[in-house]
Amino acid sequence: MKYQIKDYLRHHGFVGQTITVQAWVRTKRESKSVSFIALNDGSTLNNLQAVVDAGVVAEDILKLVTTGSCIAATGELIESQGTGQSVELKVTALEVYGTADPDAYPLQPKRHSLEFLREIAHLRPRTNTFSAIFRVRHTLGYAVHKYFNDNGFFYWNSPIITGSDAEGAGEMFRVTTLDPKNPPLKEDGSVDYKEDFFARETNLTVSGQLEGELAALALGKIYTFGPTFRAENSNTTRHLAEFWMIEPEMAFFDLIDNMDLAEDFVKYVIRYAVENCGDDLAFLEKRLLEEEKNKPQNERSPMPLLEKLQFVLDNDFERVTYTQAIEVLLQSKPHKEKKFQYPVEWGIDLQSEHERYLVEKHFKKPVILTHYPRAIKAFYMKEETEQVNEKGPTVRAMDVLFPGIGEIIGGSQREDNLDKLVARMKEVGIEPESMDWFLDTRRFGSAPHSGFGLGFERLILFVTGMGNIRDVIPFPRFPKSAEF
Ligand code: 4AD
Ligand code: MG
């Protein structure tokens, strides 16, 4: 087994041993008699300090050791002489794998703006901030699989290329091999997709839910965890054109079961990150405090990052119906003082200013909003028949709203009655024949079932305290940008 810096820093058993560390140079400090090299191999936020006494390594080799270069350093691991680290490497031999010309390498040891780092997204994982974010991202992804595996869910892979529009919103990227300059045409002049690769129109999936429902009605409890794509022209800090979604789907779960699962699941993965990413989260907390220092008080986060995470773990999510939420908004100061940009009335699709008021100002904790008007939700949601609302029909929908983020989860109990589902599809203009395979689940052995989708990057935003979704995915895709 090859060890990494993380291992050397953690286990004192390595002290006194001769080891070789392969890593990138973060900084080099030189005095007459000794050079200090801060080494980082990505395994941890923490650097290992290598100490090179004068004369041990040839001058012309040592000259090549600059910020960003990659080296192998061999020597004895000793208890540190200085403060700030527990062990250090007393170098006896040094090999340079790859140099990094200081005049050309952009990541010199100074503060870089997140905007600048976004332009060099291929190098930014070498910074403390981004290596921390991507280690947290990994840990959350692992926790997702662990949670579901430990709770009897099966990992299910819905297709990436599909002929259906799961959300019925039509914001899809087309997949085609036809020549855009000279596509085959039908007699009426429209493109003939019968000639296309799949002999039909296809697109990148916007959600794995519908195929997930098929699986839940066979395997009981499943989850997907994969990329999803939306061609919506949203240039915000919360939207990506390519994002990762986690979609559990469960037979025999009603809306309450669904809410219970969502809350337990989200808390589990956050707790897992808190317990396993201590160094990285402490660093990100410091980063955020630093960033917010120059902001006016009312734009700063109400709590430091770790306290915020602990607060979410310690408190029950508030469960509120859409109708109650509208009441709260109608009674609110910003509504009465006409400070909301968008009007509030029963039936509106809540805007992010409304969601943020509810979560950050009124309830001051995560909120699960349920029972939205049927008219503003997807066709597959089950109509509520027990809690009749005089304002109009509602569905057993649930959105989980988080402070600073807004919607992090969307889900529902599904309409499991064939006739009702078909009627609803016709109402919203979906041809039932086009989704016959989906309707078979309702035709044969239909069952009550529920599910939800968690936006992975929105979860990472919350846990890392970052402000822009483009900074929590390695290579963000958004309107007018698909660099790298
Ligand atoms: O609310 P949405 O659109 O729900 C669905 O797609 C359902 N089929 C899920 C289900 O019930 N299985 O999306 C779910 C979540 C949102 O709450 C949000 O966190 C995230 O996906 N999301 C996005 N994240 C980043 N960029 C975008 N453009 C997103 N759109 C949705
Ligand atoms: Mg939604």
Coordinates of C-alpha atoms and ligand atoms in Angstrom, one line a residue:
M1 CA 0.0 0.0 0.0
K2 CA 1.3 3.5 -0.9
Y3 CA 0.6 6.0 1.8
Q4 CA -0.4 9.7 1.3
I5 CA 0.2 12.8 3.3
K6 CA -3.1 12.3 5.1
D7 CA -1.7 9.0 6.5
Y8 CA 1.6 10.5 7.5
L9 CA 0.0 13.4 9.4
R10 CA -2.5 11.2 11.1
H11 CA -0.5 8.2 12.3
H12 CA 2.4 8.8 14.6
G13 CA 3.8 5.3 13.8
F14 CA 5.6 6.8 10.7
V15 CA 7.8 9.0 12.9
G16 CA 11.4 7.8 12.5
Q17 CA 10.8 6.0 9.2
T18 CA 12.3 6.9 5.9
I19 CA 9.5 7.7 3.5
T20 CA 9.0 9.1 0.0
V21 CA 6.4 11.7 -0.5
Q22 CA 5.1 12.5 -4.0
A23 CA 3.3 15.8 -4.1
W24 CA 2.9 19.2 -5.6
V25 CA 4.7 22.2 -4.1
R26 CA 2.5 24.8 -2.6
T27 CA 5.2 27.2 -1.4
K28 CA 9.0 27.3 -0.9
R29 CA 10.6 29.5 1.7
E30 CA 14.4 29.8 1.7
S31 CA 17.0 31.0 4.1
K32 CA 20.8 30.6 3.9
S33 CA 21.0 27.3 5.6
V34 CA 17.6 25.6 4.9
S35 CA 14.6 25.5 2.6
F36 CA 11.1 24.8 3.7
I37 CA 8.8 23.3 1.1
A38 CA 5.0 22.9 1.7
L39 CA 3.9 19.8 0.0
N40 CA 0.3 18.8 -0.9
D41 CA -0.8 15.7 -2.6
G42 CA -4.6 16.3 -2.5
S43 CA -5.3 13.7 0.1
T44 CA -5.9 16.4 2.7
L45 CA -6.1 20.1 3.1
N46 CA -3.0 20.0 5.2
N47 CA 0.4 20.3 3.8
L48 CA 3.5 18.3 4.9
Q49 CA 6.5 20.4 5.4
A50 CA 9.7 19.2 3.8
V51 CA 12.9 20.6 5.3
V52 CA 16.0 20.7 3.0
D53 CA 19.3 21.5 4.7
A54 CA 21.8 23.5 2.6
G55 CA 23.9 21.2 0.5
V56 CA 21.7 18.1 0.6
V57 CA 20.1 18.8 -2.8
A58 CA 22.0 20.3 -5.7
E59 CA 21.4 24.0 -6.3
D60 CA 20.1 23.6 -9.9
I61 CA 17.6 20.9 -8.8
L62 CA 16.4 23.0 -5.8
K63 CA 15.9 25.9 -8.2
L64 CA 13.3 23.9 -10.1
V65 CA 11.2 23.5 -6.9
T66 CA 8.7 26.3 -7.3
T67 CA 5.0 26.7 -6.6
G68 CA 3.0 24.2 -8.7
S69 CA 5.9 21.9 -9.5
C70 CA 5.6 18.2 -8.7
I71 CA 8.3 16.4 -6.8
A72 CA 9.2 13.3 -4.9
A73 CA 10.9 14.0 -1.6
T74 CA 12.6 11.2 0.4
G75 CA 13.8 11.5 4.0
E76 CA 13.1 10.8 7.6
L77 CA 9.7 11.8 9.1
I78 CA 10.5 13.5 12.3
E79 CA 8.6 15.3 15.1
S80 CA 8.4 18.9 13.9
Q81 CA 10.8 21.4 15.3
G82 CA 8.6 24.4 14.5
T83 CA 5.1 25.2 15.4
G84 CA 2.1 24.7 13.2
Q85 CA 2.7 21.1 12.3
S86 CA 3.2 17.9 14.2
V87 CA 5.6 16.1 11.8
E88 CA 7.9 17.2 9.0
L89 CA 10.1 15.5 6.4
K90 CA 13.9 15.8 6.8
V91 CA 14.8 15.5 3.1
T92 CA 17.8 13.4 2.0
A93 CA 16.9 13.1 -1.7
L94 CA 14.7 15.0 -4.0
E95 CA 13.5 14.3 -7.6
V96 CA 11.6 16.8 -9.7
Y97 CA 8.8 15.2 -11.8
G98 CA 7.4 18.3 -13.4
T99 CA 8.4 21.9 -13.2
A100 CA 5.9 24.9 -13.2
D101 CA 7.4 28.1 -14.7
P102 CA 6.7 30.8 -12.1
D103 CA 6.1 33.3 -14.9
A104 CA 3.5 31.2 -16.5
Y105 CA 1.8 29.2 -13.7
P106 CA -1.3 31.1 -12.8
L107 CA -1.8 29.7 -9.2
Q108 CA 0.9 31.7 -7.4
P109 CA 0.5 31.8 -3.6
K110 CA -1.8 34.8 -3.2
R111 CA -5.6 35.2 -3.0
H112 CA -7.4 34.6 -6.3
S113 CA -11.0 35.6 -7.0
L114 CA -13.5 32.8 -7.5
E115 CA -14.3 34.4 -10.9
F116 CA -10.7 34.2 -12.0
L117 CA -10.5 30.6 -10.8
R118 CA -13.6 29.7 -12.7
E119 CA -11.7 30.7 -15.9
I120 CA -9.0 28.2 -15.1
A121 CA -11.3 25.5 -13.9
H122 CA -8.8 22.9 -15.1
L123 CA -6.3 24.0 -12.5
R124 CA -8.5 25.2 -9.6
P125 CA -8.7 21.8 -7.9
R126 CA -5.1 22.5 -6.9
T127 CA -6.2 25.4 -4.7
N128 CA -7.1 24.9 -1.0
T129 CA -10.7 26.1 -1.6
F130 CA -11.5 23.9 -4.5
S131 CA -9.7 20.8 -3.3
A132 CA -11.8 21.2 -0.1
I133 CA -15.0 21.6 -2.1
F134 CA -14.3 18.5 -4.2
R135 CA -13.3 16.3 -1.2
V136 CA -16.6 17.4 0.4
R137 CA -18.4 16.6 -2.9
H138 CA -16.9 13.1 -2.9
T139 CA -17.8 12.5 0.7
L140 CA -21.4 13.6 0.2
G141 CA -21.7 11.3 -2.9
Y142 CA -20.3 8.4 -0.9
A143 CA -22.8 9.1 2.0
V144 CA -25.7 9.1 -0.5
H145 CA -24.8 5.6 -1.6
K146 CA -24.1 4.4 1.9
Y147 CA -27.4 5.7 3.2
F148 CA -29.5 4.1 0.6
N149 CA -27.5 0.8 0.7
D150 CA -27.8 0.6 4.4
N151 CA -31.6 1.3 4.2
G152 CA -32.5 -1.4 1.6
F153 CA -32.6 0.7 -1.5
F154 CA -31.2 -0.5 -4.8
Y155 CA -29.1 1.7 -7.1
W156 CA -30.9 2.0 -10.4
N157 CA -29.6 3.6 -13.6
S158 CA -32.2 5.5 -15.6
P159 CA -31.2 6.2 -19.2
I160 CA -29.3 9.4 -20.0
I161 CA -30.7 9.5 -23.6
T162 CA -34.4 9.3 -23.6
G163 CA -37.5 9.9 -25.8
S164 CA -39.6 11.2 -22.9
D165 CA -39.8 14.6 -21.2
A166 CA -40.2 13.6 -17.5
E167 CA -41.1 17.0 -16.2
G168 CA -43.3 17.9 -19.2
A169 CA -41.5 21.2 -19.2
G170 CA -39.9 20.8 -22.6
E171 CA -36.5 22.3 -21.6
M172 CA -34.4 19.6 -23.3
F173 CA -31.2 19.2 -25.2
R174 CA -31.8 17.3 -28.4
V175 CA -29.6 14.3 -29.2
T176 CA -29.2 13.7 -32.9
T177 CA -26.6 12.5 -35.5
L178 CA -28.4 14.2 -38.4
D179 CA -26.5 16.7 -40.4
P180 CA -27.7 20.2 -39.2
K181 CA -26.9 21.6 -42.6
N182 CA -28.8 19.1 -44.6
P183 CA -31.3 17.1 -42.5
P184 CA -33.7 14.7 -44.2
L185 CA -37.1 16.3 -44.5
K186 CA -40.6 15.0 -44.5
E187 CA -43.1 16.0 -47.3
D188 CA -44.3 18.9 -45.1
G189 CA -40.8 20.3 -44.8
S190 CA -40.2 19.3 -41.2
V191 CA -37.2 17.2 -40.1
D192 CA -37.7 13.5 -40.6
Y193 CA -36.4 12.0 -37.3
K194 CA -37.2 8.5 -38.6
E195 CA -33.9 8.9 -40.4
D196 CA -32.1 9.8 -37.2
F197 CA -29.8 7.5 -35.2
F198 CA -32.6 6.2 -32.9
A199 CA -35.3 6.6 -35.6
R200 CA -37.1 9.0 -33.3
E201 CA -36.7 12.3 -31.5
T202 CA -34.4 11.9 -28.5
N203 CA -33.0 14.2 -25.8
L204 CA -30.8 14.2 -22.7
T205 CA -32.8 13.3 -19.6
V206 CA -34.2 16.0 -17.4
S207 CA -35.0 13.5 -14.6
G208 CA -34.6 9.8 -14.1
Q209 CA -37.9 9.7 -12.2
L210 CA -40.3 8.0 -14.7
E211 CA -37.9 5.1 -15.3
G212 CA -37.3 5.1 -11.5
E213 CA -41.0 4.6 -11.0
L214 CA -40.9 1.4 -13.1
A215 CA -38.1 0.1 -10.9
A216 CA -39.8 1.0 -7.6
L217 CA -42.8 -1.0 -8.7
A218 CA -40.6 -4.0 -9.1
L219 CA -37.7 -3.7 -6.6
G220 CA -39.6 -1.8 -3.9
K221 CA -37.1 0.9 -3.0
I222 CA -34.6 2.3 -5.5
Y223 CA -32.6 5.5 -6.1
T224 CA -30.9 7.0 -9.1
F225 CA -27.8 9.2 -8.8
G226 CA -26.8 10.6 -12.2
P227 CA -26.4 13.6 -14.4
T228 CA -29.5 15.4 -15.6
F229 CA -29.8 18.2 -18.2
R230 CA -31.9 21.2 -18.5
A231 CA -31.8 23.7 -21.4
E232 CA -33.4 26.4 -19.4
N233 CA -31.9 29.8 -19.9
S234 CA -31.4 30.5 -16.2
N235 CA -28.2 32.5 -15.5
T236 CA -28.4 32.3 -11.7
T237 CA -26.2 31.1 -8.9
R238 CA -28.6 28.2 -8.4
H239 CA -29.0 26.7 -11.9
L240 CA -26.8 24.6 -14.1
A241 CA -27.6 23.1 -17.5
E242 CA -25.9 19.9 -16.4
F243 CA -26.4 18.9 -12.8
W244 CA -26.4 15.7 -10.7
M245 CA -29.6 14.5 -9.2
I246 CA -30.4 11.9 -6.6
E247 CA -33.9 10.4 -7.1
P248 CA -35.2 7.8 -4.6
E249 CA -38.5 6.2 -5.6
M250 CA -40.4 3.9 -3.2
A251 CA -43.4 1.6 -3.5
F252 CA -45.9 1.8 -0.6
F253 CA -44.7 5.3 0.5
D254 CA -47.3 8.0 0.9
L255 CA -46.5 11.7 1.2
I256 CA -45.7 11.6 4.9
D257 CA -43.4 8.6 4.4
N258 CA -41.7 10.6 1.6
M259 CA -41.2 13.6 3.8
D260 CA -39.8 11.5 6.7
L261 CA -37.4 9.9 4.3
A262 CA -36.3 13.2 2.7
E263 CA -35.5 14.7 6.1
D264 CA -33.7 11.7 7.5
F265 CA -31.7 11.3 4.3
V266 CA -30.6 14.9 4.0
K267 CA -29.7 15.0 7.7
Y268 CA -27.7 11.8 7.4
V269 CA -25.6 13.0 4.5
I270 CA -24.9 16.4 6.1
R271 CA -23.9 14.6 9.4
Y272 CA -21.7 12.3 7.4
A273 CA -19.9 15.3 5.9
V274 CA -19.6 17.0 9.2
E275 CA -18.1 13.9 10.8
N276 CA -15.7 13.1 7.9
C277 CA -14.7 16.5 6.5
G278 CA -13.8 18.4 9.6
D279 CA -10.6 20.0 8.2
D280 CA -12.2 21.0 4.9
L281 CA -15.3 22.4 6.5
A282 CA -13.4 24.4 9.1
F283 CA -11.3 25.8 6.2
L284 CA -14.5 26.6 4.2
E285 CA -16.0 28.3 7.3
K286 CA -13.0 30.5 7.6
R287 CA -13.1 31.3 3.9
L288 CA -16.7 32.4 4.1
L289 CA -16.1 34.6 7.2
E290 CA -13.2 36.2 5.3
E291 CA -15.4 36.7 2.2
E292 CA -18.3 38.2 4.1
K293 CA -16.1 40.5 6.2
N294 CA -16.6 43.4 3.8
K295 CA -20.3 42.8 3.3
P296 CA -23.0 44.8 5.2
Q297 CA -24.3 42.9 8.3
N298 CA -27.6 42.0 6.7
E299 CA -25.9 40.3 3.7
R300 CA -23.8 38.1 5.9
S301 CA -24.7 34.5 6.9
P302 CA -26.6 34.5 10.2
M303 CA -24.4 31.7 11.5
P304 CA -20.9 30.4 10.9
L305 CA -20.9 27.4 8.5
L306 CA -20.5 24.5 11.1
E307 CA -23.0 26.0 13.4
K308 CA -25.5 26.3 10.6
L309 CA -25.0 22.7 9.7
Q310 CA -25.4 21.6 13.3
F311 CA -28.5 23.7 13.6
V312 CA -30.1 21.9 10.6
L313 CA -29.2 18.5 12.2
D314 CA -30.6 19.5 15.6
N315 CA -34.0 20.8 14.4
D316 CA -37.1 19.3 12.8
F317 CA -37.9 20.7 9.4
E318 CA -41.0 22.8 9.5
R319 CA -43.9 21.2 7.6
V320 CA -46.3 23.7 6.1
T321 CA -48.9 23.5 3.3
Y322 CA -48.7 25.8 0.4
T323 CA -51.9 27.5 1.5
Q324 CA -50.5 28.2 4.9
A325 CA -47.3 29.6 3.3
I326 CA -49.4 32.0 1.2
E327 CA -51.1 33.2 4.3
V328 CA -47.8 33.8 6.0
L329 CA -46.6 35.7 2.9
L330 CA -49.8 37.8 2.7
Q331 CA -49.3 38.8 6.4
S332 CA -45.6 39.6 5.9
K333 CA -44.0 43.0 6.1
P334 CA -42.4 42.9 2.6
H335 CA -45.8 42.0 1.1
K336 CA -47.6 44.8 2.9
E337 CA -44.8 47.3 2.1
K338 CA -44.8 46.1 -1.5
K339 CA -41.2 45.0 -1.3
F340 CA -41.7 41.7 -3.1
Q341 CA -41.0 42.0 -6.8
Y342 CA -43.7 39.4 -7.6
P343 CA -47.3 39.6 -6.4
V344 CA -48.5 37.1 -3.8
E345 CA -51.8 35.2 -4.2
W346 CA -53.0 31.7 -3.9
G347 CA -52.1 29.9 -7.2
I348 CA -48.8 31.6 -7.9
D349 CA -45.6 29.6 -8.4
L350 CA -43.5 30.7 -5.4
Q351 CA -40.6 32.9 -6.5
S352 CA -37.2 32.6 -4.8
E353 CA -37.8 35.8 -2.9
H354 CA -40.9 34.2 -1.4
E355 CA -39.2 31.0 -0.5
R356 CA -36.3 32.8 1.1
Y357 CA -38.6 34.9 3.2
L358 CA -40.4 31.8 4.5
V359 CA -37.2 30.0 5.3
E360 CA -34.8 32.7 6.4
K361 CA -37.1 35.3 7.9
H362 CA -40.2 33.6 9.1
F363 CA -39.5 30.0 10.0
K364 CA -35.7 30.4 10.3
K365 CA -35.1 26.7 9.5
P366 CA -35.6 24.2 6.6
V367 CA -39.2 24.0 5.5
I368 CA -41.1 21.3 3.7
L369 CA -43.9 22.9 1.7
T370 CA -46.7 20.5 0.7
H371 CA -50.0 20.5 -1.2
Y372 CA -49.3 22.9 -4.0
P373 CA -52.0 23.9 -6.5
R374 CA -52.3 21.2 -9.1
A375 CA -52.1 23.7 -11.9
I376 CA -48.4 24.6 -11.1
K377 CA -47.1 21.1 -10.7
A378 CA -46.1 18.2 -12.9
F379 CA -48.8 15.8 -14.3
Y380 CA -47.7 12.8 -12.3
M381 CA -48.5 14.1 -8.9
K382 CA -51.4 12.6 -6.9
E383 CA -54.4 14.8 -6.4
E384 CA -55.2 15.4 -2.7
T385 CA -58.8 14.2 -1.9
E386 CA -58.7 14.2 1.9
Q387 CA -57.6 17.8 2.5
V388 CA -59.9 19.6 0.1
N389 CA -59.0 23.3 -0.5
E390 CA -61.8 25.7 -1.5
K391 CA -59.3 27.7 -3.6
G392 CA -58.7 24.9 -6.0
P393 CA -57.4 21.3 -6.3
T394 CA -54.0 20.6 -4.7
V395 CA -51.5 17.7 -5.2
R396 CA -49.5 15.7 -2.7
A397 CA -46.3 17.5 -3.6
M398 CA -43.5 18.4 -1.4
D399 CA -40.6 20.9 -1.9
V400 CA -37.9 21.1 0.7
L401 CA -36.6 24.7 1.1
F402 CA -33.2 25.4 2.7
P403 CA -31.8 28.7 4.1
G404 CA -29.6 30.5 1.6
I405 CA -30.5 28.0 -1.2
G406 CA -34.2 27.9 -1.6
E407 CA -35.5 24.7 -3.2
I408 CA -33.2 21.8 -2.6
I409 CA -35.6 18.9 -3.1
G410 CA -38.8 18.5 -5.2
G411 CA -41.0 15.4 -4.9
S412 CA -44.5 14.0 -4.5
Q413 CA -46.7 11.0 -4.0
R414 CA -47.4 9.8 -7.6
E415 CA -50.8 9.4 -9.2
D416 CA -51.2 5.6 -9.2
N417 CA -54.7 5.5 -10.7
L418 CA -54.6 4.8 -14.5
D419 CA -57.8 6.7 -15.4
K420 CA -56.9 9.8 -13.4
L421 CA -53.3 9.8 -14.7
V422 CA -54.5 9.5 -18.3
A423 CA -57.0 12.3 -17.8
R424 CA -54.4 14.6 -16.3
M425 CA -52.0 13.9 -19.2
K426 CA -54.6 14.8 -21.7
E427 CA -55.4 18.0 -19.8
V428 CA -51.8 19.2 -19.9
G429 CA -51.3 18.1 -23.6
I430 CA -49.3 14.9 -23.2
E431 CA -50.4 12.1 -25.6
P432 CA -51.0 9.0 -23.3
E433 CA -50.0 6.7 -26.2
S434 CA -46.5 8.3 -26.3
M435 CA -45.9 7.0 -22.8
D436 CA -47.6 3.7 -22.9
W437 CA -44.7 2.0 -21.2
F438 CA -45.1 4.3 -18.2
L439 CA -48.8 3.7 -18.0
D440 CA -48.2 -0.1 -17.9
T441 CA -47.1 0.4 -14.3
R442 CA -50.6 1.7 -13.5
R443 CA -52.2 -1.0 -15.7
F444 CA -50.6 -3.9 -14.0
G445 CA -50.2 -4.2 -10.3
S446 CA -50.3 -0.5 -9.6
A447 CA -49.4 0.6 -6.1
P448 CA -49.2 3.8 -4.0
H449 CA -45.7 5.1 -4.4
S450 CA -43.7 8.3 -3.9
G451 CA -40.3 9.8 -4.6
F452 CA -38.3 13.0 -4.8
G453 CA -35.3 14.5 -6.4
L454 CA -32.4 16.2 -4.6
G455 CA -30.2 18.5 -6.5
F456 CA -26.7 17.3 -5.6
E457 CA -25.0 20.7 -6.3
R458 CA -27.5 22.6 -4.3
L459 CA -26.7 20.3 -1.4
I460 CA -23.0 20.9 -1.8
L461 CA -23.6 24.6 -1.9
F462 CA -25.3 24.4 1.4
V463 CA -22.7 22.2 3.0
T464 CA -19.7 24.1 1.7
G465 CA -21.2 27.6 2.2
M466 CA -20.2 28.5 -1.3
G467 CA -22.4 31.1 -3.0
N468 CA -22.4 30.1 -6.7
I469 CA -23.4 26.7 -8.0
R470 CA -20.7 27.0 -10.7
D471 CA -18.1 26.6 -8.0
V472 CA -19.2 23.2 -6.6
I473 CA -19.1 21.1 -9.8
P474 CA -15.8 20.5 -11.6
F475 CA -16.8 21.8 -15.0
P476 CA -20.0 23.9 -14.9
R477 CA -22.3 24.0 -17.9
F478 CA -24.5 27.1 -18.2
P479 CA -25.9 29.3 -21.0
K480 CA -23.1 30.3 -23.4
S481 CA -20.5 28.2 -21.7
A482 CA -19.3 24.6 -22.0
E483 CA -15.6 25.2 -21.6
F484 CA -13.2 22.2 -21.0
Ligands
4AD1 O1 -38.0 20.0 -8.8 P1 -37.4 19.2 -9.9 O2 -37.5 19.7 -11.3 O3 -38.0 17.7 -9.8 C1 -37.8 16.7 -10.6 O4 -37.1 16.7 -11.6 C2 -38.6 15.5 -10.2 N1 -38.7 14.5 -11.3 C3 -37.8 14.8 -9.0 C4 -38.5 13.6 -8.5 O5 -39.6 13.7 -7.9 N2 -37.9 12.4 -8.7 O6 -35.8 19.0 -9.6 C5 -35.4 18.4 -8.4 C6 -34.3 19.1 -7.8 C7 -34.6 20.5 -7.4 O7 -35.2 20.6 -6.1 C8 -33.2 21.2 -7.4 O8 -32.5 20.9 -6.2 C9 -32.5 20.5 -8.5 O9 -33.2 19.2 -8.7 N3 -32.5 21.2 -9.7 C10 -31.4 21.9 -10.2 N4 -30.2 22.0 -9.7 C11 -29.3 22.7 -10.5 N5 -29.6 23.3 -11.7 C12 -30.8 23.2 -12.2 N6 -31.1 23.8 -13.3 C13 -31.8 22.5 -11.4 N7 -33.1 22.2 -11.6 C14 -33.5 21.4 -10.6
MG2 MG -39.0 21.7 -8.4

